[in-house]
N, CA, C and O atoms as a Tinker XYZ file with bonds, in Angstrom:
   476  protein
     1  N     40.523000    0.328000  -12.805000    73     2
     2  CA    41.132000    0.005000  -11.513000    64     1     3
     3  C     40.399000   -1.103000  -10.802000    63     2     4     5
     4  O     39.174000   -1.070000  -10.690000    81     3
     5  N     41.138000   -2.088000  -10.319000    73     3     6
     6  CA    40.523000   -3.185000   -9.577000    64     5     7
     7  C     39.975000   -2.722000   -8.251000    63     6     8     9
     8  O     39.121000   -3.385000   -7.661000    81     7
     9  N     40.468000   -1.566000   -7.765000    73     7    10
    10  CA    40.036000   -1.081000   -6.451000    64     9    11
    11  C     38.539000   -0.761000   -6.437000    63    10    12    13
    12  O     37.848000   -1.013000   -5.450000    81    11
    13  N     38.054000   -0.206000   -7.543000    73    11    14
    14  CA    36.626000    0.103000   -7.629000    64    13    15
    15  C     35.818000   -1.179000   -7.549000    63    14    16    17
    16  O     34.805000   -1.254000   -6.853000    81    15
    17  N     36.283000   -2.184000   -8.273000    73    15    18
    18  CA    35.576000   -3.453000   -8.280000    64    17    19
    19  C     35.596000   -4.071000   -6.889000    63    18    20    21
    20  O     34.610000   -4.667000   -6.455000    81    19
    21  N     36.710000   -3.929000   -6.197000    73    19    22
    22  CA    36.823000   -4.498000   -4.859000    64    21    23
    23  C     35.892000   -3.782000   -3.883000    63    22    24    25
    24  O     35.323000   -4.395000   -2.980000    81    23
    25  N     35.750000   -2.472000   -4.083000    73    23    26
    26  CA    34.929000   -1.674000   -3.168000    64    25    27
    27  C     33.439000   -1.914000   -3.388000    63    26    28    29
    28  O     32.634000   -1.767000   -2.469000    81    27
    29  N     33.084000   -2.281000   -4.608000    73    27    30
    30  CA    31.685000   -2.509000   -4.911000    64    29    31
    31  C     31.184000   -3.776000   -4.231000    63    30    32    33
    32  O     31.870000   -4.798000   -4.224000    81    31
    33  N     30.000000   -3.707000   -3.668000    73    31    34
    34  CA    29.501000   -4.861000   -2.941000    64    33    35
    35  C     28.804000   -5.852000   -3.863000    63    34    36    37
    36  O     28.069000   -5.471000   -4.774000    81    35
    37  N     29.052000   -7.132000   -3.604000    73    35    38
    38  CA    28.417000   -8.198000   -4.391000    64    37    39
    39  C     26.918000   -8.245000   -4.119000    63    38    40    41
    40  O     26.121000   -8.587000   -4.993000    81    39
    41  N     26.554000   -7.893000   -2.889000    73    39    42
    42  CA    25.162000   -8.029000   -2.477000    64    41    43
    43  C     24.648000   -6.715000   -1.905000    63    42    44    45
    44  O     25.244000   -6.143000   -0.993000    81    43
    45  N     23.537000   -6.249000   -2.453000    73    43    46
    46  CA    22.813000   -5.143000   -1.832000    64    45    47
    47  C     21.341000   -5.517000   -1.842000    63    46    48    49
    48  O     20.669000   -5.446000   -2.871000    81    47
    49  N     20.851000   -5.922000   -0.661000    73    47    50
    50  CA    19.445000   -6.301000   -0.532000    64    49    51
    51  C     18.874000   -5.661000    0.729000    63    50    52    53
    52  O     19.614000   -5.274000    1.634000    81    51
    53  N     17.565000   -5.557000    0.776000    73    51    54
    54  CA    16.900000   -5.001000    1.950000    64    53    55
    55  C     17.166000   -5.884000    3.168000    63    54    56    57
    56  O     17.296000   -7.102000    3.041000    81    55
    57  N     17.246000   -5.268000    4.343000    73    55    58
    58  CA    17.569000   -6.021000    5.562000    64    57    59
    59  C     16.439000   -6.907000    6.074000    63    58    60    61
    60  O     16.650000   -7.733000    6.962000    81    59
    61  N     15.257000   -6.741000    5.524000    73    59    62
    62  CA    14.108000   -7.479000    6.058000    64    61    63
    63  C     12.996000   -7.544000    5.012000    63    62    64    65
    64  O     12.839000   -6.628000    4.204000    81    63
    65  N     12.224000   -8.640000    5.036000    73    63    66
    66  CA    11.033000   -8.731000    4.191000    64    65    67
    67  C     11.217000   -9.588000    2.960000    63    66    68    69
    68  O     12.249000  -10.232000    2.773000    81    67
    69  N     10.200000   -9.584000    2.128000    73    67    70
    70  CA    10.204000  -10.343000    0.874000    64    69    71
    71  C     10.143000   -9.353000   -0.279000    63    70    72    73
    72  O      9.298000   -8.458000   -0.298000    81    71
    73  N     11.037000   -9.518000   -1.230000    73    71    74
    74  CA    11.145000   -8.527000   -2.305000    64    73    75
    75  C     11.756000   -9.150000   -3.551000    63    74    76    77
    76  O     12.314000  -10.246000   -3.508000    81    75
    77  N     11.641000   -8.437000   -4.647000    73    75    78
    78  CA    12.195000   -8.885000   -5.916000    64    77    79
    79  C     13.706000   -8.684000   -5.929000    63    78    80    81
    80  O     14.234000   -7.754000   -5.319000    81    79
    81  N     14.388000   -9.584000   -6.643000    73    79    82
    82  CA    15.832000   -9.426000   -6.805000    64    81    83
    83  C     16.230000   -9.790000   -8.227000    63    82    84    85
    84  O     15.509000  -10.505000   -8.925000    81    83
    85  N     17.393000   -9.287000   -8.649000    73    83    86
    86  CA    17.963000   -9.702000   -9.932000    64    85    87
    87  C     19.432000  -10.088000   -9.741000    63    86    88    89
    88  O     20.121000   -9.594000   -8.849000    81    87
    89  N     19.878000  -10.987000  -10.612000    73    87    90
    90  CA    21.270000  -11.401000  -10.684000    64    89    91
    91  C     21.848000  -10.701000  -11.914000    63    90    92    93
    92  O     21.347000  -10.869000  -13.025000    81    91
    93  N     22.906000   -9.914000  -11.704000    73    91    94
    94  CA    23.467000   -9.112000  -12.788000    64    93    95
    95  C     24.927000   -9.487000  -13.016000    63    94    96    97
    96  O     25.714000   -9.600000  -12.076000    81    95
    97  N     25.267000   -9.676000  -14.289000    73    95    98
    98  CA    26.666000   -9.941000  -14.638000    64    97    99
    99  C     27.316000   -8.648000  -15.112000    63    98   100   101
   100  O     26.837000   -7.991000  -16.037000    81    99
   101  N     28.417000   -8.303000  -14.456000    73    99   102
   102  CA    29.196000   -7.132000  -14.851000    64   101   103
   103  C     30.390000   -7.600000  -15.642000    63   102   104   105
   104  O     31.048000   -8.576000  -15.281000    81   103
   105  N     30.669000   -6.896000  -16.729000    73   103   106
   106  CA    31.807000   -7.272000  -17.546000    64   105   107
   107  C     32.502000   -6.035000  -18.090000    63   106   108   109
   108  O     31.855000   -5.053000  -18.455000    81   107
   109  N     33.828000   -6.094000  -18.138000    73   107   110
   110  CA    34.582000   -5.047000  -18.807000    64   109   111
   111  C     34.332000   -5.181000  -20.297000    63   110   112   113
   112  O     34.334000   -6.296000  -20.819000    81   111
   113  N     34.114000   -4.063000  -21.001000    73   111   114
   114  CA    33.945000   -4.139000  -22.456000    64   113   115
   115  C     35.120000   -4.869000  -23.096000    63   114   116   117
   116  O     36.276000   -4.660000  -22.727000    81   115
   117  N     34.805000   -5.720000  -24.054000    73   115   118
   118  CA    35.844000   -6.486000  -24.731000    64   117   119
   119  C     36.359000   -7.646000  -23.909000    63   118   120   121
   120  O     37.514000   -8.052000  -24.040000    81   119
   121  N     35.488000   -8.182000  -23.054000    73   119   122
   122  CA    35.916000   -9.321000  -22.245000    64   121   123
   123  C     36.534000   -8.848000  -20.945000    63   122   124   125
   124  O     36.007000   -7.942000  -20.300000    81   123
   125  N     37.635000   -9.446000  -20.556000    73   123   126
   126  CA    38.271000   -9.043000  -19.306000    64   125   127
   127  C     37.504000   -9.551000  -18.109000    63   126   128   129
   128  O     36.740000  -10.512000  -18.201000    81   127
   129  N     37.717000   -8.890000  -16.982000    73   127   130
   130  CA    37.145000   -9.388000  -15.734000    64   129   131
   131  C     35.623000   -9.296000  -15.733000    63   130   132   133
   132  O     35.035000   -8.399000  -16.337000    81   131
   133  N     35.010000  -10.238000  -15.046000    73   131   134
   134  CA    33.562000  -10.178000  -14.872000    64   133   135
   135  C     33.212000  -10.667000  -13.484000    63   134   136   137
   136  O     33.971000  -11.410000  -12.862000    81   135
   137  N     32.061000  -10.246000  -13.007000    73   135   138
   138  CA    31.577000  -10.766000  -11.739000    64   137   139
   139  C     30.073000  -10.622000  -11.689000    63   138   140   141
   140  O     29.492000   -9.786000  -12.381000    81   139
   141  N     29.446000  -11.446000  -10.861000    73   139   142
   142  CA    27.991000  -11.431000  -10.731000    64   141   143
   143  C     27.620000  -10.791000   -9.400000    63   142   144   145
   144  O     28.234000  -11.058000   -8.367000    81   143
   145  N     26.609000   -9.946000   -9.450000    73   143   146
   146  CA    26.141000   -9.268000   -8.243000    64   145   147
   147  C     24.648000   -9.495000   -8.052000    63   146   148   149
   148  O     23.916000   -9.751000   -9.008000    81   147
   149  N     24.211000   -9.396000   -6.798000    73   147   150
   150  CA    22.803000   -9.573000   -6.440000    64   149   151
   151  C     22.262000   -8.242000   -5.926000    63   150   152   153
   152  O     22.856000   -7.612000   -5.051000    81   151
   153  N     21.131000   -7.826000   -6.483000    73   151   154
   154  CA    20.490000   -6.594000   -6.050000    64   153   155
   155  C     19.007000   -6.847000   -5.838000    63   154   156   157
   156  O     18.341000   -7.417000   -6.702000    81   155
   157  N     18.487000   -6.424000   -4.689000    73   155   158
   158  CA    17.067000   -6.631000   -4.420000    64   157   159
   159  C     16.523000   -5.597000   -3.452000    63   158   160   161
   160  O     17.206000   -5.192000   -2.511000    81   159
   161  N     15.289000   -5.171000   -3.688000    73   159   162
   162  CA    14.684000   -4.186000   -2.792000    64   161   163
   163  C     13.163000   -4.164000   -2.907000    63   162   164   165
   164  O     12.597000   -4.397000   -3.975000    81   163
   165  N     12.527000   -3.880000   -1.788000    73   163   166
   166  CA    11.066000   -3.745000   -1.771000    64   165   167
   167  C     10.616000   -2.530000   -2.564000    63   166   168   169
   168  O      9.476000   -2.468000   -3.026000    81   167
   169  N     11.522000   -1.558000   -2.721000    73   167   170
   170  CA    11.171000   -0.329000   -3.434000    64   169   171
   171  C     10.839000   -0.607000   -4.902000    63   170   172   173
   172  O     10.165000    0.192000   -5.553000    81   171
   173  N     11.313000   -1.735000   -5.414000    73   171   174
   174  CA    11.099000   -2.063000   -6.823000    64   173   175
   175  C      9.795000   -2.824000   -7.001000    63   174   176   177
   176  O      9.615000   -3.919000   -6.466000    81   175
   177  N      8.894000   -2.226000   -7.760000    73   175   178
   178  CA     7.643000   -2.912000   -8.052000    64   177   179
   179  C      7.864000   -4.006000   -9.104000    63   178   180   181
   180  O      7.225000   -5.058000   -9.070000    81   179
   181  N      8.775000   -3.736000  -10.029000    73   179   182
   182  CA     9.106000   -4.698000  -11.078000    64   181   183
   183  C     10.613000   -4.925000  -11.107000    63   182   184   185
   184  O     11.391000   -4.084000  -10.657000    81   183
   185  N     11.012000   -6.083000  -11.647000    73   183   186
   186  CA    12.434000   -6.418000  -11.699000    64   185   187
   187  C     13.246000   -5.397000  -12.500000    63   186   188   189
   188  O     14.388000   -5.088000  -12.160000    81   187
   189  N     12.630000   -4.876000  -13.578000    73   187   190
   190  CA    13.401000   -3.952000  -14.419000    64   189   191
   191  C     13.675000   -2.623000  -13.714000    63   190   192   193
   192  O     14.588000   -1.897000  -14.108000    81   191
   193  N     12.901000   -2.296000  -12.681000    73   191   194
   194  CA    13.187000   -1.089000  -11.902000    64   193   195
   195  C     14.548000   -1.203000  -11.230000    63   194   196   197
   196  O     15.289000   -0.224000  -11.133000    81   195
   197  N     14.871000   -2.417000  -10.763000    73   195   198
   198  CA    16.169000   -2.630000  -10.114000    64   197   199
   199  C     17.275000   -2.479000  -11.152000    63   198   200   201
   200  O     18.283000   -1.813000  -10.913000    81   199
   201  N     17.070000   -3.105000  -12.304000    73   199   202
   202  CA    18.097000   -3.063000  -13.347000    64   201   203
   203  C     18.327000   -1.635000  -13.837000    63   202   204   205
   204  O     19.462000   -1.234000  -14.095000    81   203
   205  N     17.230000   -0.866000  -13.965000    73   203   206
   206  CA    17.333000    0.510000  -14.459000    64   205   207
   207  C     18.109000    1.401000  -13.495000    63   206   208   209
   208  O     18.639000    2.439000  -13.893000    81   207
   209  N     18.175000    0.997000  -12.232000    73   207   210
   210  CA    18.952000    1.751000  -11.255000    64   209   211
   211  C     20.421000    1.294000  -11.267000    63   210   212   213
   212  O     21.336000    2.115000  -11.193000    81   211
   213  N     20.627000   -0.010000  -11.359000    73   211   214
   214  CA    21.983000   -0.581000  -11.311000    64   213   215
   215  C     22.782000   -0.247000  -12.571000    63   214   216   217
   216  O     23.958000    0.111000  -12.498000    81   215
   217  N     22.127000   -0.368000  -13.723000    73   215   218
   218  CA    22.821000   -0.246000  -15.004000    64   217   219
   219  C     23.622000    1.052000  -15.159000    63   218   220   221
   220  O     24.813000    0.995000  -15.463000    81   219
   221  N     22.991000    2.239000  -14.956000    73   219   222
   222  CA    23.766000    3.480000  -15.107000    64   221   223
   223  C     24.909000    3.603000  -14.094000    63   222   224   225
   224  O     25.978000    4.122000  -14.417000    81   223
   225  N     24.676000    3.121000  -12.865000    73   223   226
   226  CA    25.738000    3.156000  -11.845000    64   225   227
   227  C     26.955000    2.385000  -12.309000    63   226   228   229
   228  O     28.090000    2.841000  -12.175000    81   227
   229  N     26.697000    1.193000  -12.865000    73   227   230
   230  CA    27.793000    0.322000  -13.275000    64   229   231
   231  C     28.455000    0.811000  -14.557000    63   230   232   233
   232  O     29.662000    0.647000  -14.733000    81   231
   233  N     27.675000    1.410000  -15.450000    73   231   234
   234  CA    28.247000    1.958000  -16.680000    64   233   235
   235  C     29.226000    3.081000  -16.351000    63   234   236   237
   236  O     30.258000    3.230000  -17.006000    81   235
   237  N     28.890000    3.870000  -15.326000    73   235   238
   238  CA    29.799000    4.933000  -14.872000    64   237   239
   239  C     31.136000    4.353000  -14.428000    63   238   240   241
   240  O     32.184000    4.971000  -14.613000    81   239
   241  N     31.089000    3.159000  -13.839000    73   239   242
   242  CA    32.310000    2.497000  -13.371000    64   241   243
   243  C     33.025000    1.747000  -14.496000    63   242   244   245
   244  O     34.090000    1.164000  -14.292000    81   243
   245  N     32.423000    1.773000  -15.679000    73   243   246
   246  CA    33.066000    1.149000  -16.829000    64   245   247
   247  C     32.690000   -0.303000  -17.069000    63   246   248   249
   248  O     33.463000   -1.062000  -17.654000    81   247
   249  N     31.500000   -0.692000  -16.616000    73   247   250
   250  CA    31.058000   -2.080000  -16.814000    64   249   251
   251  C     29.854000   -2.160000  -17.735000    63   250   252   253
   252  O     29.000000   -1.273000  -17.759000    81   251
   253  N     29.812000   -3.235000  -18.486000    73   251   254
   254  CA    28.589000   -3.580000  -19.208000    64   253   255
   255  C     27.793000   -4.499000  -18.303000    63   254   256   257
   256  O     28.346000   -5.410000  -17.686000    81   255
   257  N     26.488000   -4.256000  -18.227000    73   255   258
   258  CA    25.622000   -5.056000  -17.366000    64   257   259
   259  C     24.714000   -5.936000  -18.185000    63   258   260   261
   260  O     24.198000   -5.537000  -19.229000    81   259
   261  N     24.528000   -7.147000  -17.688000    73   259   262
   262  CA    23.567000   -8.051000  -18.312000    64   261   263
   263  C     22.777000   -8.690000  -17.184000    63   262   264   265
   264  O     23.353000   -9.243000  -16.247000    81   263
   265  N     21.454000   -8.612000  -17.277000    73   263   266
   266  CA    20.641000   -9.249000  -16.253000    64   265   267
   267  C     20.519000  -10.730000  -16.576000    63   266   268   269
   268  O     20.065000  -11.099000  -17.659000    81   267
   269  N     20.927000  -11.580000  -15.633000    73   267   270
   270  CA    20.914000  -13.034000  -15.850000    64   269   271
   271  C     19.590000  -13.662000  -15.419000    63   270   272   273
   272  O     19.393000  -14.870000  -15.551000    81   271
   273  N     18.683000  -12.826000  -14.902000    73   271   274
   274  CA    17.404000  -13.357000  -14.442000    64   273   275
   275  C     17.067000  -12.782000  -13.087000    63   274   276   277
   276  O     17.835000  -12.010000  -12.512000    81   275
   277  N     15.906000  -13.168000  -12.583000    73   275   278
   278  CA    15.470000  -12.634000  -11.303000    64   277   279
   279  C     14.651000  -13.633000  -10.521000    63   278   280   281
   280  O     14.504000  -14.794000  -10.902000    81   279
   281  N     14.127000  -13.146000   -9.423000    73   279   282
   282  CA    13.298000  -13.959000   -8.548000    64   281   283
   283  C     12.923000  -13.142000   -7.340000    63   282   284   285
   284  O     12.830000  -11.916000   -7.402000    81   283
   285  N     12.710000  -13.828000   -6.247000    73   283   286
   286  CA    12.384000  -13.141000   -5.004000    64   285   287
   287  C     13.298000  -13.611000   -3.885000    63   286   288   289
   288  O     13.799000  -14.735000   -3.890000    81   287
   289  N     13.496000  -12.726000   -2.939000    73   287   290
   290  CA    14.268000  -13.049000   -1.743000    64   289   291
   291  C     13.388000  -12.789000   -0.534000    63   290   292   293
   292  O     12.737000  -11.749000   -0.428000    81   291
   293  N     13.381000  -13.750000    0.372000    73   291   294
   294  CA    12.711000  -13.583000    1.649000    64   293   295
   295  C     13.816000  -13.496000    2.695000    63   294   296   297
   296  O     14.528000  -14.468000    2.948000    81   295
   297  N     13.948000  -12.312000    3.301000    73   295   298
   298  CA    15.049000  -12.063000    4.235000    64   297   299
   299  C     14.496000  -11.933000    5.650000    63   298   300   301
   300  O     13.779000  -10.985000    5.969000    81   299
   301  N     14.843000  -12.900000    6.486000    73   299   302
   302  CA    14.424000  -12.889000    7.879000    64   301   303
   303  C     15.674000  -12.679000    8.725000    63   302   304   305
   304  O     16.397000  -13.625000    9.036000    81   303
   305  N     15.916000  -11.415000    9.093000    73   303   306
   306  CA    17.164000  -11.111000    9.799000    64   305   307
   307  C     17.144000  -11.583000   11.251000    63   306   308   309
   308  O     18.193000  -11.858000   11.833000    81   307
   309  N     15.946000  -11.677000   11.834000    73   307   310
   310  CA    15.823000  -12.126000   13.224000    64   309   311
   311  C     16.289000  -13.583000   13.349000    63   310   312   313
   312  O     17.069000  -13.922000   14.238000    81   311
   313  N     15.797000  -14.434000   12.444000    73   311   314
   314  CA    16.172000  -15.853000   12.466000    64   313   315
   315  C     17.414000  -16.141000   11.632000    63   314   316   317
   316  O     17.868000  -17.283000   11.555000    81   315
   317  N     17.959000  -15.101000   11.007000    73   315   318
   318  CA    19.126000  -15.265000   10.134000    64   317   319
   319  C     18.880000  -16.308000    9.052000    63   318   320   321
   320  O     19.633000  -17.270000    8.896000    81   319
   321  N     17.799000  -16.083000    8.311000    73   319   322
   322  CA    17.451000  -16.982000    7.218000    64   321   323
   323  C     17.156000  -16.173000    5.962000    63   322   324   325
   324  O     16.537000  -15.110000    6.012000    81   323
   325  N     17.613000  -16.702000    4.847000    73   323   326
   326  CA    17.263000  -16.123000    3.550000    64   325   327
   327  C     16.769000  -17.242000    2.647000    63   326   328   329
   328  O     17.387000  -18.301000    2.543000    81   327
   329  N     15.632000  -16.981000    1.993000    73   327   330
   330  CA    15.095000  -17.944000    1.034000    64   329   331
   331  C     15.020000  -17.263000   -0.331000    63   330   332   333
   332  O     14.514000  -16.148000   -0.457000    81   331
   333  N     15.528000  -17.950000   -1.341000    73   331   334
   334  CA    15.526000  -17.439000   -2.708000    64   333   335
   335  C     14.580000  -18.302000   -3.528000    63   334   336   337
   336  O     14.678000  -19.528000   -3.500000    81   335
   337  N     13.664000  -17.670000   -4.257000    73   335   338
   338  CA    12.643000  -18.434000   -4.987000    64   337   339
   339  C     12.060000  -17.586000   -6.106000    63   338   340   341
   340  O     12.477000  -16.448000   -6.319000    81   339
   341  N     11.081000  -18.158000   -6.824000    73   339   342
   342  CA    10.340000  -17.395000   -7.819000    64   341   343
   343  C     11.145000  -17.067000   -9.064000    63   342   344   345
   344  O     12.230000  -17.606000   -9.285000    81   343
   345  N     10.589000  -16.169000   -9.875000    73   343   346
   346  CA    11.237000  -15.798000  -11.125000    64   345   347
   347  C     10.799000  -14.406000  -11.539000    63   346   348   349
   348  O      9.901000  -13.811000  -10.942000    81   347
   349  N     11.453000  -13.900000  -12.574000    73   347   350
   350  CA    11.091000  -12.619000  -13.158000    64   349   351
   351  C     10.392000  -12.878000  -14.477000    63   350   352   353
   352  O     10.871000  -13.659000  -15.300000    81   351
   353  N      9.249000  -12.218000  -14.680000    73   351   354
   354  CA     8.518000  -12.385000  -15.931000    64   353   355
   355  C      9.342000  -11.866000  -17.108000    63   354   356   357
   356  O      9.411000  -12.497000  -18.162000    81   355
   357  N      9.959000  -10.710000  -16.909000    73   355   358
   358  CA    10.713000  -10.087000  -17.992000    64   357   359
   359  C     12.064000  -10.725000  -18.260000    63   358   360   361
   360  O     12.453000  -10.899000  -19.415000    81   359
   361  N     12.782000  -11.075000  -17.201000    73   359   362
   362  CA    14.165000  -11.550000  -17.344000    64   361   363
   363  C     14.295000  -13.065000  -17.236000    63   362   364   365
   364  O     15.362000  -13.616000  -17.503000    81   363
   365  N     13.226000  -13.735000  -16.850000    73   363   366
   366  CA    13.316000  -15.170000  -16.632000    64   365   367
   367  C     13.862000  -15.467000  -15.248000    63   366   368   369
   368  O     14.117000  -14.553000  -14.464000    81   367
   369  N     14.043000  -16.758000  -14.946000    73   367   370
   370  CA    14.497000  -17.157000  -13.614000    64   369   371
   371  C     16.018000  -17.083000  -13.540000    63   370   372   373
   372  O     16.726000  -17.605000  -14.402000    81   371
   373  N     16.501000  -16.427000  -12.495000    73   371   374
   374  CA    17.939000  -16.446000  -12.246000    64   373   375
   375  C     18.330000  -17.839000  -11.774000    63   374   376   377
   376  O     17.488000  -18.603000  -11.301000    81   375
   377  N     19.604000  -18.162000  -11.903000    73   375   378
   378  CA    20.103000  -19.410000  -11.335000    64   377   379
   379  C     20.248000  -19.174000   -9.828000    63   378   380   381
   380  O     21.246000  -18.626000   -9.359000    81   379
   381  N     19.222000  -19.603000   -9.085000    73   379   382
   382  CA    19.183000  -19.302000   -7.652000    64   381   383
   383  C     20.360000  -19.909000   -6.893000    63   382   384   385
   384  O     20.764000  -19.392000   -5.852000    81   383
   385  N     20.907000  -21.004000   -7.412000    73   383   386
   386  CA    22.050000  -21.622000   -6.729000    64   385   387
   387  C     23.268000  -20.692000   -6.780000    63   386   388   389
   388  O     24.057000  -20.646000   -5.837000    81   387
   389  N     23.416000  -19.953000   -7.886000    73   387   390
   390  CA    24.486000  -18.960000   -8.007000    64   389   391
   391  C     24.238000  -17.816000   -7.028000    63   390   392   393
   392  O     25.150000  -17.362000   -6.338000    81   391
   393  N     22.993000  -17.363000   -6.979000    73   391   394
   394  CA    22.602000  -16.294000   -6.054000    64   393   395
   395  C     22.932000  -16.679000   -4.613000    63   394   396   397
   396  O     23.472000  -15.875000   -3.854000    81   395
   397  N     22.601000  -17.913000   -4.247000    73   395   398
   398  CA    22.858000  -18.393000   -2.885000    64   397   399
   399  C     24.352000  -18.350000   -2.561000    63   398   400   401
   400  O     24.742000  -17.942000   -1.467000    81   399
   401  N     25.181000  -18.771000   -3.512000    73   399   402
   402  CA    26.634000  -18.751000   -3.280000    64   401   403
   403  C     27.133000  -17.326000   -3.040000    63   402   404   405
   404  O     27.999000  -17.103000   -2.195000    81   403
   405  N     26.592000  -16.378000   -3.775000    73   403   406
   406  CA    26.977000  -14.975000   -3.604000    64   405   407
   407  C     26.493000  -14.456000   -2.250000    63   406   408   409
   408  O     27.220000  -13.749000   -1.552000    81   407
   409  N     25.258000  -14.815000   -1.886000    73   407   410
   410  CA    24.703000  -14.385000   -0.603000    64   409   411
   411  C     25.501000  -14.944000    0.571000    63   410   412   413
   412  O     25.686000  -14.272000    1.586000    81   411
   413  N     25.972000  -16.180000    0.422000    73   411   414
   414  CA    26.719000  -16.840000    1.505000    64   413   415
   415  C     28.014000  -16.108000    1.839000    63   414   416   417
   416  O     28.485000  -16.150000    2.976000    81   415
   417  N     28.588000  -15.433000    0.834000    73   415   418
   418  CA    29.822000  -14.692000    1.074000    64   417   419
   419  C     29.565000  -13.483000    1.969000    63   418   420   421
   420  O     30.425000  -13.085000    2.755000    81   419
   421  N     28.384000  -12.910000    1.843000    73   419   422
   422  CA    28.030000  -11.718000    2.607000    64   421   423
   423  C     27.392000  -12.073000    3.953000    63   422   424   425
   424  O     27.700000  -11.473000    4.983000    81   423
   425  N     26.493000  -13.069000    3.918000    73   423   426
   426  CA    25.764000  -13.483000    5.123000    64   425   427
   427  C     26.292000  -14.834000    5.586000    63   426   428   429
   428  O     25.650000  -15.870000    5.415000    81   427
   429  N     27.479000  -14.790000    6.174000    73   427   430
   430  CA    28.201000  -16.029000    6.464000    64   429   431
   431  C     27.531000  -16.881000    7.536000    63   430   432   433
   432  O     27.678000  -18.103000    7.538000    81   431
   433  N     26.800000  -16.248000    8.442000    73   431   434
   434  CA    26.200000  -17.007000    9.554000    64   433   435
   435  C     24.718000  -17.285000    9.343000    63   434   436   437
   436  O     24.008000  -17.632000   10.286000    81   435
   437  N     24.256000  -17.134000    8.117000    73   435   438
   438  CA    22.847000  -17.353000    7.798000    64   437   439
   439  C     22.588000  -18.760000    7.276000    63   438   440   441
   440  O     23.480000  -19.425000    6.750000    81   439
   441  N     21.360000  -19.187000    7.436000    73   439   442
   442  CA    20.885000  -20.379000    6.717000    64   441   443
   443  C     20.235000  -19.870000    5.432000    63   442   444   445
   444  O     19.242000  -19.143000    5.479000    81   443
   445  N     20.801000  -20.257000    4.281000    73   443   446
   446  CA    20.324000  -19.738000    3.000000    64   445   447
   447  C     19.884000  -20.895000    2.106000    63   446   448   449
   448  O     20.656000  -21.812000    1.822000    81   447
   449  N     18.641000  -20.831000    1.674000    73   447   450
   450  CA    18.081000  -21.908000    0.849000    64   449   451
   451  C     17.456000  -21.323000   -0.412000    63   450   452   453
   452  O     17.185000  -20.125000   -0.493000    81   451
   453  N     17.235000  -22.188000   -1.385000    73   451   454
   454  CA    16.534000  -21.747000   -2.585000    64   453   455
   455  C     15.622000  -22.849000   -3.103000    63   454   456   457
   456  O     15.822000  -24.026000   -2.801000    81   455
   457  N     14.637000  -22.465000   -3.872000    73   455   458
   458  CA    13.751000  -23.436000   -4.529000    64   457   459
   459  C     13.164000  -22.796000   -5.774000    63   458   460   461
   460  O     13.279000  -21.586000   -5.973000    81   459
   461  N     12.537000  -23.610000   -6.610000    73   459   462
   462  CA    11.887000  -23.107000   -7.804000    64   461   463
   463  C     10.415000  -22.776000   -7.542000    63   462   464   465
   464  O      9.649000  -22.518000   -8.471000    81   463
   465  N     10.034000  -22.789000   -6.262000    73   463   466
   466  CA     8.651000  -22.455000   -5.923000    64   465   467
   467  C      8.329000  -21.043000   -6.375000    63   466   468   469
   468  O      9.199000  -20.174000   -6.414000    81   467
   469  N      7.054000  -20.824000   -6.718000    73   467   470
   470  CA     6.625000  -19.500000   -7.155000    64   469   471
   471  C      6.401000  -18.556000   -5.977000    63   470   472   473
   472  O      6.544000  -17.340000   -6.101000    81   471
   473  N      6.038000  -19.154000   -4.806000    73   471   474
   474  CA     5.789000  -18.286000   -3.634000    64   473   475
   475  C      6.250000  -18.938000   -2.354000    63   474   476
   476  O      6.117000  -18.352000   -1.280000    81   475
């Protein structure tokens, strides 16, 4: 059902602070529809902790998950700014420009930037 996909949020990140994030591609088995989602939280010490939480949730909904890479997000809700940077040792660097486009859909009034800086 497309309704489940519509209800699922493209972005789930902590409301404040600097934390790890991953870019995940969801796909219906055998091709079909796909979409990329952003997940990030301070609760995750490592990038794979985020993936290990997302993967079973999405499999229940009938999606195959592939991590496209990771990095860090700095979320300043007071100034309405988000900065995307860094990389994941295990998954490699996500395409931060893709991440920014996804974030812009959710945080429409934010200034959102990215760089390849490590910190």
